[in-house]
Amino acid sequence: MCNKKTLYLVGVFLFFNAMYLIGSEVSKTPPAQEVAVSAELQEKFPLKNHHAKLSLKCADCHEGQGDEPENFQMIGDEGCLSCHKSKQYLADRLKFMDVLHVNPHNSIHDGQRLYCDECHFEHQKSENMCLNCHSNDVKIWMKDTP
Amino acid sequence: MKQETVSRRDALKLGALGLAGAMMAATNAMAAAPKETEVKFDEEYDVIVIGSGFAGLAAASKAAERGLKVLILEKMGRVGGNSVINGGAFAVPNNRDQQQFGIKDSADLFIKDALKAGLGINHVEMLEVIGKRAQETFDFAVKCGAKFQTGKKPTWFGGHSVARTIVTENMSGSAIIQPMAAFVEKLPGCKLMTRTKFDDFVMSADGESVVGVAARENYRFNKKLLSDDMENTGGTKKFFKARKGVILASGGFSMDKVYRKLQDPRIAEDQDATNHDGATAGAMLKAFQIGALPVHIDWIQQGPWASPDERGFGVAPLLTQQGLFVLGVAVDVRNGKRFMNEMADRKTRADAEYVILREDPKANPVAIGTEKTFAPQIAHAVEKGLQTGVMKKFDTLDALAANYKIPAAALKETIKVYNETAMAGKEDEFKKQTLKNLKEAPIDMKGPFYAIRLQPKPHHTMGGVKINTKAQVISGNTGKPIPGLFAAGEVTGGTHGASRLGSCAIADCLVFGMVAGENV
């Protein structure tokens, strides 16, 4: 008797649990996760190699921005830093460049104040802002901007 | 003449641009500045400053120090515009370091120097304010956190009759900009918004006074456009109320491809300048629209010491000014002849280079000299110039001539005559002042020979809106100050006349920025 009752209770518990899981699947998944990345879309909004390797999906960066890539907004510094920690961390990573005063993340002109997307672009070629004035020195200082 | 002043193609291009602008943008050709009765303000401040360079930050710092709520609008993502890429040299007439090192200076001597370079068309009452208040302004900048190399003999800049220039600790304007921006942002109720573009002044109901501004947040400057001011429709509209006044400190227009060419058709659209991409005329034109008086707009100072083989200011100006120009020669590559006094003022030299470049835009003149022409303190720059390819080194004049396609025999003859004239103690045909009392040939025929190609680059726009000694903008309609509108820095005109002396930009911007911040 006791066993039957226990079994019954466990059964009911599992049933509701499963219902809850299915329900949550339906209501909690943002539709953007489902953006099918067509070849056309991929060509229009290519990812940087290092991000593609991680199999990042649209909504990993464009969180809560719907499912229409054309309407996605820029994610700003906050978006980048949600993975890349902080500007201080990024400046420290290139600290060895401080010796020659050429650390782009802690430059003599701007300190740590620059927007990430002053130089780094995800869906197009990045552009090193230092080149605006130091066209001939940058190649001595650093590699292409990732 | 090859080019018309405004070619038909340009006129068409401008026309098309205007049409596209009228269709796309919120602004159109006939739009007047909005009145406060027509807008709903989103935020309210005491003072709104347009621009975050030396003038804007000095104005904001002074106003904020007085306890006012200040909003600074900066259209670029970077703070500081040209000021943050500037070399950090500040002419402080009659400063404490001069006194310590026994250098006699005075406000009058400073004004005399500025008038000479400015060809006498300077507005002297403005120079008087700079002469009188530079040291006090310097102290204010230091109070805001700016860092200078003091306790040293001041630096001697060209055109100044005494050494009176103090340089920042890191030899960049950033040693003033970064701490001053932080100074304002720390004070309660003050804010600096980047990527926020000033669009229009908002006028009082009677149209007489400036009471706020219209701007766009989340604005991205687009350097690929011919005119970002006219074509870029990005960003979200916002209205900001200024209870006490608006201070225009938007800088010069050396990178405004359309407007600078209208003033000086020698400056091609694709021509590089020493300025940052955002140095455009848009904000100044809005001040003209509400009646501000224009002064000296077509006096655009161009650096004759720059090179087409690098972007922006680069390293060439150092290598020519303190090197090749001093004892070397600049020659026309087409005939191997000299064409100017290599040590004349900026304007004379830029004009001489343009005579050649208008005949053949590809025939950039070449400056030539030998090792001994370089001042010892720029030894590091010599290496850098060679390493980056801006300067080239040749063992023989024949190799140099071949590289730049200069007729070799003519070049050798030019240098022979140049050396002989100098050795004989005679004045050369261009009256070069640095050849006196030389005991050996200015160009050492043993070589090696160093060379840099030359290209004038727009550097400082002398003209702008007219302000009085209280930094109030003067109206062309009333001849009196426009209530609620102040201006300071490169957006103002008249102070430096035809040509500004080196290291006087920081002096002008910080002094009048501070004055605007006091009077707003």
XYZ file of C-alpha atoms in Angstrom:
666
model
C 0.000 0.000 0.000
C 2.614 2.316 1.158
C 4.763 1.548 -1.859
C 1.904 2.078 -4.274
C 1.109 5.427 -2.717
C 4.757 6.469 -2.899
C 4.954 5.395 -6.513
C 1.798 7.352 -7.288
C 3.149 10.471 -5.610
C 6.468 10.203 -7.401
C 4.591 9.703 -10.666
C 2.495 12.837 -10.140
C 5.603 14.765 -9.110
C 7.490 13.709 -12.231
C 4.504 14.458 -14.459
C 4.195 18.010 -13.180
C 7.915 18.448 -13.321
C 7.900 17.457 -16.976
C 4.965 19.775 -17.653
C 6.831 22.554 -15.928
C 9.932 21.938 -18.042
C 7.972 21.876 -21.293
C 6.045 24.952 -20.238
C 9.194 26.792 -19.377
C 10.744 25.805 -22.691
C 7.881 27.421 -24.483
C 7.650 30.588 -22.446
C 11.291 31.261 -21.510
C 13.180 30.684 -24.761
C 13.724 34.049 -26.469
C 12.696 33.726 -30.090
C 16.035 35.219 -31.162
C 17.769 31.952 -30.280
C 15.919 30.569 -33.229
C 17.265 32.974 -35.860
C 18.260 30.654 -38.657
C 21.568 31.888 -39.971
C 21.252 31.543 -43.707
C 24.246 31.748 -46.002
C 22.977 35.130 -47.104
C 22.770 36.385 -43.518
C 26.197 35.008 -42.783
C 27.621 36.936 -45.683
C 25.885 40.134 -44.637
C 26.868 39.883 -40.982
C 30.036 37.783 -40.880
C 31.546 36.965 -37.485
C 35.169 37.438 -36.517
C 37.069 34.109 -36.614
C 37.623 34.026 -32.868
C 33.905 34.512 -32.261
C 32.837 32.061 -34.976
C 35.030 29.374 -33.390
C 32.972 29.729 -30.225
C 29.813 29.126 -32.297
C 28.298 32.368 -31.033
C 24.698 32.848 -32.082
C 23.063 36.205 -32.882
C 21.319 36.417 -29.522
C 24.468 35.735 -27.546
C 25.367 39.351 -28.245
C 22.047 40.851 -29.394
C 20.322 39.670 -26.249
C 16.604 40.351 -26.064
C 16.579 42.259 -29.344
C 13.957 40.112 -31.098
C 14.494 37.834 -34.069
C 14.910 40.280 -36.938
C 18.645 40.748 -37.578
C 17.997 43.864 -39.653
C 16.604 45.545 -36.533
C 19.372 44.540 -34.145
C 21.007 47.394 -32.220
C 24.683 47.952 -31.422
C 25.524 46.263 -28.137
C 27.868 48.981 -26.848
C 30.811 48.625 -24.483
C 28.597 46.896 -21.924
C 27.854 44.115 -24.399
C 31.527 43.536 -25.237
C 32.588 43.686 -21.602
C 29.988 41.105 -20.540
C 32.571 38.584 -21.800
C 35.738 40.671 -21.983
C 35.565 41.694 -18.311
C 36.648 45.327 -17.972
C 38.668 48.048 -19.680
C 41.167 47.806 -16.847
C 41.555 44.074 -17.530
C 42.061 44.716 -21.250
C 44.581 47.476 -20.541
C 46.488 45.169 -18.191
C 46.621 42.406 -20.801
C 48.584 44.753 -23.074
C 50.610 46.249 -20.255
C 53.871 45.221 -21.936
C 53.091 47.845 -24.615
C 53.041 50.624 -22.004
C 56.838 50.664 -22.056
C 56.823 52.268 -25.504
C 53.607 54.225 -24.752
C 51.727 52.321 -27.460
C 49.142 50.340 -25.491
C 45.954 50.935 -27.517
C 43.810 50.062 -24.485
C 45.588 52.630 -22.327
C 46.841 55.198 -24.815
C 48.660 58.387 -24.044
C 45.791 60.327 -25.639
C 42.691 58.552 -24.389
C 43.657 56.378 -21.450
C 40.968 53.709 -21.080
C 38.191 55.955 -22.285
C 37.699 54.854 -25.899
C 34.595 52.976 -27.017
C 35.409 49.393 -28.071
C 33.779 50.034 -31.441
C 35.986 53.031 -32.127
C 38.313 50.348 -33.581
C 36.767 46.875 -33.227
C 33.857 46.012 -35.539
C 32.247 42.589 -35.419
C 30.504 42.444 -38.780
C 33.005 44.420 -40.833
C 36.745 44.901 -40.963
C 38.095 46.463 -37.794
C 39.926 49.759 -38.161
C 42.834 50.829 -36.005
C 42.103 54.426 -34.977
C 45.785 55.054 -34.209
C 46.326 54.963 -37.997
C 44.549 58.320 -38.354
C 47.671 60.072 -37.127
C 50.293 57.350 -36.885
C 49.845 55.792 -40.326
C 53.458 54.707 -40.568
C 54.208 53.801 -36.952
C 51.345 51.419 -36.236
C 52.893 48.585 -38.216
C 55.912 48.808 -35.942
C 53.758 48.904 -32.828
C 51.138 46.213 -33.326
C 49.421 43.692 -35.569
C 46.080 44.103 -37.349
C 43.197 45.035 -35.073
C 41.158 41.902 -34.299
C 43.828 78.189 -65.054
C 43.037 74.544 -64.629
C 40.380 74.785 -61.967
C 37.451 77.124 -61.640
C 36.832 78.424 -58.137
C 33.811 76.181 -57.696
C 33.774 73.798 -60.627
C 30.510 72.862 -62.267
C 30.937 69.326 -61.026
C 31.333 70.585 -57.443
C 28.277 72.770 -57.776
C 26.282 69.779 -59.010
C 27.619 67.600 -56.225
C 26.747 70.198 -53.606
C 23.335 70.692 -55.172
C 22.622 66.974 -55.165
C 23.802 66.772 -51.589
C 21.513 69.594 -50.572
C 18.579 67.903 -52.252
C 19.295 64.526 -50.666
C 19.774 66.261 -47.322
C 16.453 68.062 -47.615
C 14.668 64.814 -48.374
C 16.293 62.689 -45.700
C 17.175 64.892 -42.798
C 14.992 66.661 -40.302
C 16.703 69.876 -41.307
C 16.119 71.611 -44.571
C 17.510 74.558 -46.433
C 15.062 77.091 -45.019
C 14.815 75.840 -41.427
C 15.324 78.518 -38.786
C 16.540 77.769 -35.265
C 13.600 76.371 -33.254
C 11.962 78.461 -30.515
C 11.407 77.223 -26.972
C 7.658 77.364 -27.568
C 8.062 74.757 -30.320
C 10.067 72.177 -28.365
C 9.797 70.086 -25.208
C 13.023 70.009 -23.204
C 14.184 66.542 -22.110
C 16.786 67.749 -19.601
C 17.721 71.004 -17.944
C 21.154 72.398 -17.006
C 22.592 75.796 -16.100
C 25.199 75.725 -18.840
C 25.583 73.704 -22.026
C 29.036 73.505 -23.607
C 29.404 72.363 -27.210
C 32.731 70.582 -27.643
C 35.156 68.897 -25.243
C 38.506 70.351 -26.342
C 40.668 72.853 -24.445
C 38.150 75.703 -24.745
C 35.093 73.592 -23.919
C 36.663 71.908 -20.905
C 38.134 75.157 -19.544
C 34.690 76.775 -19.845
C 32.964 73.777 -18.284
C 35.517 73.490 -15.471
C 35.190 77.164 -14.548
C 31.385 77.128 -14.690
C 31.225 73.852 -12.733
C 33.661 75.207 -10.143
C 31.244 78.111 -9.638
C 28.624 75.537 -8.675
C 26.698 75.517 -11.930
C 25.219 72.358 -13.457
C 27.082 71.818 -16.715
C 26.401 69.541 -19.661
C 29.162 69.026 -22.247
C 28.134 67.715 -25.668
C 30.782 65.960 -27.786
C 29.797 64.543 -31.171
C 32.769 62.195 -31.448
C 33.319 59.012 -29.458
C 36.634 60.426 -28.277
C 36.875 63.234 -25.758
C 38.997 66.247 -26.704
C 38.930 66.612 -30.508
C 42.142 68.168 -31.824
C 43.218 69.052 -28.286
C 43.823 65.442 -27.341
C 46.117 64.839 -30.335
C 47.842 68.205 -29.899
C 51.469 68.528 -28.779
C 50.724 70.103 -25.399
C 52.675 73.364 -25.881
C 51.234 76.383 -24.048
C 52.660 79.891 -24.612
C 52.450 81.631 -21.226
C 53.733 85.218 -21.598
C 55.661 86.471 -18.573
C 55.502 83.152 -16.708
C 57.228 82.135 -13.465
C 59.743 79.841 -15.184
C 60.856 82.734 -17.391
C 61.422 84.840 -14.285
C 63.380 82.029 -12.658
C 65.656 81.697 -15.695
C 66.046 85.430 -16.220
C 64.035 85.655 -19.439
C 62.488 89.118 -19.770
C 59.000 88.975 -21.238
C 55.821 91.037 -21.164
C 52.270 91.038 -22.451
C 53.271 93.788 -24.884
C 56.111 91.727 -26.360
C 53.744 88.779 -26.793
C 51.220 91.009 -28.603
C 53.980 92.374 -30.846
C 55.030 88.842 -31.842
C 51.432 87.771 -32.524
C 50.772 90.887 -34.618
C 53.854 90.259 -36.742
C 52.819 86.689 -37.573
C 49.187 87.772 -37.919
C 50.132 90.441 -40.508
C 48.629 93.103 -38.268
C 44.998 92.064 -38.781
C 44.668 90.554 -35.278
C 42.004 91.835 -32.903
C 44.415 93.273 -30.349
C 41.943 93.488 -27.447
C 41.738 89.681 -27.510
C 45.538 89.311 -27.414
C 45.595 91.666 -24.430
C 43.352 89.306 -22.466
C 45.628 86.353 -23.277
C 48.746 88.363 -22.381
C 47.240 89.439 -19.072
C 45.629 86.181 -17.955
C 47.757 83.310 -19.331
C 49.656 82.620 -16.082
C 46.428 82.685 -14.054
C 44.817 80.337 -16.599
C 47.825 78.046 -16.396
C 47.355 77.870 -12.614
C 43.648 77.116 -13.070
C 44.476 74.239 -15.459
C 46.929 72.859 -12.883
C 44.223 73.147 -10.211
C 41.973 71.024 -12.443
C 44.712 68.382 -12.611
C 46.660 69.304 -15.764
C 50.322 68.296 -15.615
C 53.147 70.436 -17.054
C 56.938 70.305 -17.120
C 57.734 73.244 -14.866
C 60.892 74.436 -13.106
C 62.673 74.238 -16.479
C 63.766 76.814 -18.975
C 60.709 77.414 -21.224
C 60.802 76.199 -24.845
C 61.487 78.652 -27.673
C 58.939 78.395 -30.453
C 59.259 79.904 -33.942
C 58.073 83.510 -34.285
C 58.241 84.213 -30.541
C 60.939 86.722 -29.633
C 61.667 84.935 -26.332
C 61.287 81.423 -24.908
C 57.832 81.464 -23.267
C 56.273 78.070 -23.983
C 55.588 75.457 -21.299
C 54.982 71.874 -22.447
C 52.773 69.259 -20.759
C 54.281 66.365 -18.870
C 53.567 63.800 -21.617
C 54.058 66.261 -24.514
C 50.404 65.843 -25.489
C 47.289 67.918 -24.901
C 45.864 64.815 -23.245
C 47.688 65.812 -20.034
C 45.241 68.742 -19.893
C 42.144 67.131 -21.440
C 41.946 63.920 -19.398
C 42.170 65.525 -15.943
C 39.921 68.455 -16.888
C 37.211 66.127 -18.184
C 37.451 64.145 -14.943
C 37.319 67.408 -12.926
C 33.964 68.382 -14.481
C 32.443 64.908 -14.379
C 33.207 64.589 -10.669
C 31.197 67.687 -9.754
C 27.536 67.129 -8.838
C 25.004 67.613 -11.606
C 27.646 67.791 -14.364
C 27.809 65.453 -17.320
C 29.881 64.833 -20.459
C 28.003 63.111 -23.276
C 30.038 61.678 -26.164
C 28.547 60.687 -29.532
C 26.008 63.442 -28.999
C 25.791 65.910 -31.859
C 24.701 69.528 -31.453
C 22.156 70.337 -34.163
C 20.586 73.712 -33.426
C 20.341 76.518 -30.933
C 16.917 76.773 -29.296
C 15.825 80.423 -29.117
C 13.575 82.275 -26.682
C 9.965 82.932 -27.754
C 10.938 86.399 -29.030
C 13.854 84.909 -30.991
C 16.375 87.173 -29.241
C 18.225 84.872 -26.821
C 19.719 81.389 -26.842
C 17.949 79.245 -24.218
C 19.004 75.713 -25.104
C 20.092 73.320 -27.824
C 18.725 70.548 -29.996
C 21.037 67.555 -30.224
C 21.146 63.892 -31.233
C 22.227 61.145 -28.846
C 23.887 57.921 -30.039
C 25.313 59.751 -33.013
C 28.107 58.143 -35.000
C 30.304 60.477 -37.022
C 30.857 59.030 -40.499
C 34.164 60.074 -42.027
C 33.294 58.414 -45.334
C 30.663 61.054 -46.092
C 31.624 64.159 -48.064
C 29.841 66.222 -45.405
C 28.878 64.480 -42.192
C 27.141 67.680 -41.033
C 24.803 67.732 -44.029
C 24.325 64.033 -44.742
C 24.391 62.090 -41.476
C 20.856 61.545 -40.158
C 21.753 59.114 -37.365
C 20.970 59.406 -33.654
C 17.988 60.220 -31.471
C 16.737 63.797 -31.104
C 16.941 65.425 -27.667
C 16.364 68.956 -26.387
C 18.464 70.408 -23.567
C 17.590 73.610 -21.736
C 20.385 75.965 -20.662
C 19.198 78.257 -17.862
C 22.256 80.535 -17.993
C 23.755 80.082 -21.399
C 25.321 78.002 -24.155
C 29.083 78.047 -24.766
C 30.147 77.218 -28.312
C 33.572 75.554 -28.290
C 33.257 73.330 -31.337
C 36.702 73.974 -32.800
C 37.857 74.729 -36.339
C 36.989 73.240 -39.718
C 40.279 72.007 -41.162
C 38.676 68.626 -41.957
C 35.455 70.004 -43.467
C 35.949 68.847 -47.054
C 33.240 71.119 -48.453
C 33.562 74.275 -46.376
C 37.348 74.583 -46.377
C 37.408 74.190 -50.158
C 34.836 76.956 -50.525
C 37.179 79.246 -48.569
C 40.392 78.053 -50.222
C 39.894 76.126 -53.477
C 43.514 74.919 -53.350
C 42.467 72.436 -50.656
C 41.196 69.351 -52.474
C 38.402 67.281 -50.917
C 40.667 64.297 -50.378
C 43.493 66.376 -48.939
C 44.722 65.294 -45.561
C 45.003 67.750 -42.663
C 46.753 67.652 -39.307
C 43.312 67.612 -37.637
C 40.964 64.899 -36.394
C 38.128 63.797 -38.688
C 35.440 65.634 -36.735
C 36.884 69.135 -37.254
C 33.967 70.440 -39.361
C 32.141 73.762 -39.715
C 28.566 72.665 -38.863
C 28.242 74.125 -35.362
C 29.884 77.422 -36.380
C 27.465 77.737 -39.313
C 24.539 77.367 -36.883
C 25.895 80.338 -34.929
C 26.068 82.370 -38.161
C 22.479 81.349 -38.835
C 21.288 83.049 -35.627
C 23.232 86.200 -36.392
C 26.793 85.678 -35.090
C 29.318 87.833 -36.958
C 31.875 85.961 -39.073
C 35.535 87.073 -38.928
C 38.534 86.038 -41.136
C 36.849 82.831 -42.313
C 39.065 82.217 -45.342
C 42.360 82.503 -43.461
C 43.175 78.826 -43.155
C 46.620 78.183 -41.766
C 48.361 75.315 -43.518
C 51.491 73.569 -42.310
C 54.158 73.757 -45.066
C 56.266 71.270 -43.127
C 54.016 68.223 -43.544
C 54.457 65.208 -45.809
C 52.056 63.364 -48.128
C 53.822 60.120 -47.184
C 52.088 59.858 -43.815
C 48.663 60.777 -42.467
C 47.872 63.657 -40.134
C 50.591 65.650 -38.389
C 53.048 62.773 -38.273
C 56.800 63.006 -37.768
C 57.712 65.109 -40.843
C 56.985 68.521 -39.217
C 59.672 67.869 -36.613
C 62.192 66.613 -39.185
C 61.696 69.582 -41.496
C 61.295 72.429 -38.977
C 64.148 71.408 -36.720
C 66.062 69.670 -39.487
C 65.998 69.807 -43.279
C 64.633 73.357 -43.542
C 67.261 74.864 -41.248
C 70.387 74.246 -43.347
C 68.996 72.219 -46.256
C 66.991 73.189 -49.323
C 63.507 72.535 -50.692
C 63.425 72.020 -54.445
C 60.879 71.823 -57.246
C 61.238 68.236 -58.524
C 60.509 69.315 -62.082
C 63.578 71.556 -62.448
C 65.757 70.897 -59.399
C 65.534 74.559 -58.283
C 64.769 76.170 -54.930
C 61.483 78.072 -54.824
C 61.161 79.572 -51.320
C 62.931 80.611 -48.151
C 62.714 77.329 -46.269
C 62.611 79.320 -42.999
C 59.867 81.799 -43.949
C 56.556 81.914 -42.029
C 53.972 79.158 -42.503
C 51.795 81.052 -44.930
C 54.576 82.214 -47.259
C 55.920 78.676 -47.543
C 52.550 76.966 -47.987
C 51.682 79.472 -50.739
C 54.995 78.774 -52.506
C 54.371 75.015 -52.387
C 50.877 75.521 -53.760
C 52.189 77.418 -56.791
C 53.890 74.149 -57.798
C 51.088 71.828 -56.713
C 48.442 73.774 -58.643
C 50.452 73.280 -61.830
C 51.039 69.604 -61.086
C 49.311 68.090 -58.042
C 51.747 65.172 -58.112
C 54.929 67.269 -58.144
C 55.372 67.488 -54.364
C 58.530 69.497 -53.620
C 61.340 67.676 -51.806
C 63.302 68.951 -48.783
C 66.937 67.860 -48.807
C 69.658 68.075 -46.164
C 72.504 66.255 -44.467
C 73.087 64.853 -40.988
C 74.297 68.112 -39.456
C 71.072 69.994 -40.205
C 69.204 68.024 -37.528
C 68.977 69.520 -34.040
C 70.475 67.082 -31.483
C 67.196 66.768 -29.561
C 65.381 65.233 -32.538
C 67.810 62.327 -33.010
C 65.039 59.870 -32.040
C 62.766 61.365 -34.713
C 65.434 60.915 -37.403
C 65.422 57.161 -36.756
C 61.642 57.081 -36.674
C 61.374 59.030 -39.941
C 63.646 56.570 -41.731
C 62.041 53.514 -40.157
C 58.539 54.586 -41.140
C 59.590 55.628 -44.637
C 58.554 59.301 -44.383
C 62.195 60.311 -44.753
C 64.637 58.608 -47.100
C 68.411 58.452 -46.964
C 70.681 58.377 -50.050
C 74.449 57.991 -50.348
C 74.672 60.264 -53.386
C 72.752 63.157 -54.900
C 72.432 61.105 -58.097
C 70.579 58.350 -56.246
C 68.361 60.951 -54.570
C 67.626 62.696 -57.873
C 66.812 59.386 -59.570
C 64.396 58.415 -56.788
C 62.369 61.643 -57.030
C 62.888 62.067 -60.802
C 64.677 65.393 -60.290
C 67.048 66.455 -63.122
C 70.350 65.509 -61.438
C 72.608 68.110 -63.049
C 70.208 70.934 -62.159
C 69.921 69.726 -58.556
C 73.700 69.596 -58.149
C 74.013 73.098 -59.585
C 71.338 74.384 -57.150
C 73.177 72.945 -54.162
C 76.554 74.162 -55.420
C 75.294 77.743 -55.718
C 73.502 77.474 -52.352
C 76.645 76.282 -50.576
C 78.902 78.824 -52.277
C 76.581 81.739 -51.484
C 76.418 80.755 -47.831
C 80.175 80.212 -47.579
C 80.804 83.632 -49.128
C 78.619 85.147 -46.434
C 76.268 86.584 -49.056
C 72.504 86.734 -48.729
C 70.826 84.135 -50.939
C 68.038 84.943 -53.397
C 65.316 84.059 -50.824
C 66.971 85.906 -47.889
C 67.246 82.826 -45.692
C 68.113 83.894 -42.149
C 69.818 80.696 -40.946
C 72.795 80.830 -43.321
C 74.668 83.606 -41.542
C 78.138 83.017 -40.036
C 78.476 79.432 -41.239
C 82.076 78.271 -41.386
C 81.310 75.242 -43.549
C 78.912 74.401 -46.346
C 75.304 74.125 -45.079
C 74.886 70.972 -47.179
C 77.746 68.553 -46.573
C 78.657 67.216 -50.024
C 80.059 63.997 -48.531
C 76.471 62.927 -47.787
C 74.561 60.897 -46.932
C 71.566 62.976 -48.003
C 68.159 62.927 -46.309
C 64.929 63.820 -48.103
C 61.229 64.326 -47.349
C 58.403 65.082 -49.801
C 56.341 68.140 -48.860
C 52.603 68.821 -48.830
C 50.867 71.718 -47.051
C 48.181 70.427 -44.675
C 45.348 72.513 -43.188
C 46.243 73.002 -39.544
C 44.280 75.831 -37.890
C 41.323 77.831 -39.187
C 42.005 81.402 -38.130
C 38.451 82.588 -38.652
C 35.220 82.036 -36.759
C 32.535 83.870 -34.805
C 33.300 87.287 -33.324
C 33.433 87.395 -29.545
C 34.180 90.303 -27.217
C 36.630 90.196 -24.298
C 33.932 88.538 -22.141
C 33.597 85.696 -24.682
C 30.106 86.880 -25.632
C 29.187 86.233 -29.266
C 28.444 89.449 -31.141
C 25.358 89.676 -33.350
C 25.517 91.160 -36.826
C 21.899 92.239 -36.455
C 22.300 94.316 -33.313
C 26.066 94.808 -32.978
C 25.577 93.652 -29.385
C 26.122 90.300 -27.646
C 23.559 87.585 -28.425
C 22.023 86.957 -24.964
C 22.827 83.459 -23.735
C 25.554 82.697 -26.296
C 29.273 82.551 -25.550
C 32.156 81.099 -27.572
C 35.837 80.289 -27.151
C 38.710 78.605 -28.949
C 39.232 77.840 -32.641
C 35.547 78.445 -33.468
C 36.176 82.148 -32.740
C 38.026 84.411 -35.165
C 40.225 87.490 -35.215
C 42.533 86.843 -32.287
C 45.477 85.513 -34.280
C 44.874 87.461 -37.474
C 46.339 85.955 -40.652
C 48.460 83.314 -38.963
C 48.702 81.907 -35.460
C 52.054 81.448 -33.761
C 52.907 77.954 -32.545
C 51.807 77.149 -28.955
C 49.273 80.020 -28.928
C 46.266 77.754 -29.565
C 46.273 76.326 -26.040
C 46.746 79.832 -24.640
C 43.769 81.176 -26.602
C 41.497 78.184 -25.921
C 42.152 77.887 -22.189
C 42.094 81.647 -21.468
C 38.866 82.365 -23.348
C 37.303 79.078 -22.250
C 37.889 80.181 -18.677
C 36.550 83.677 -19.451
C 33.373 82.165 -20.929
C 32.977 79.956 -17.849
C 33.294 83.025 -15.616
C 30.793 85.161 -17.478
C 28.072 82.660 -18.377
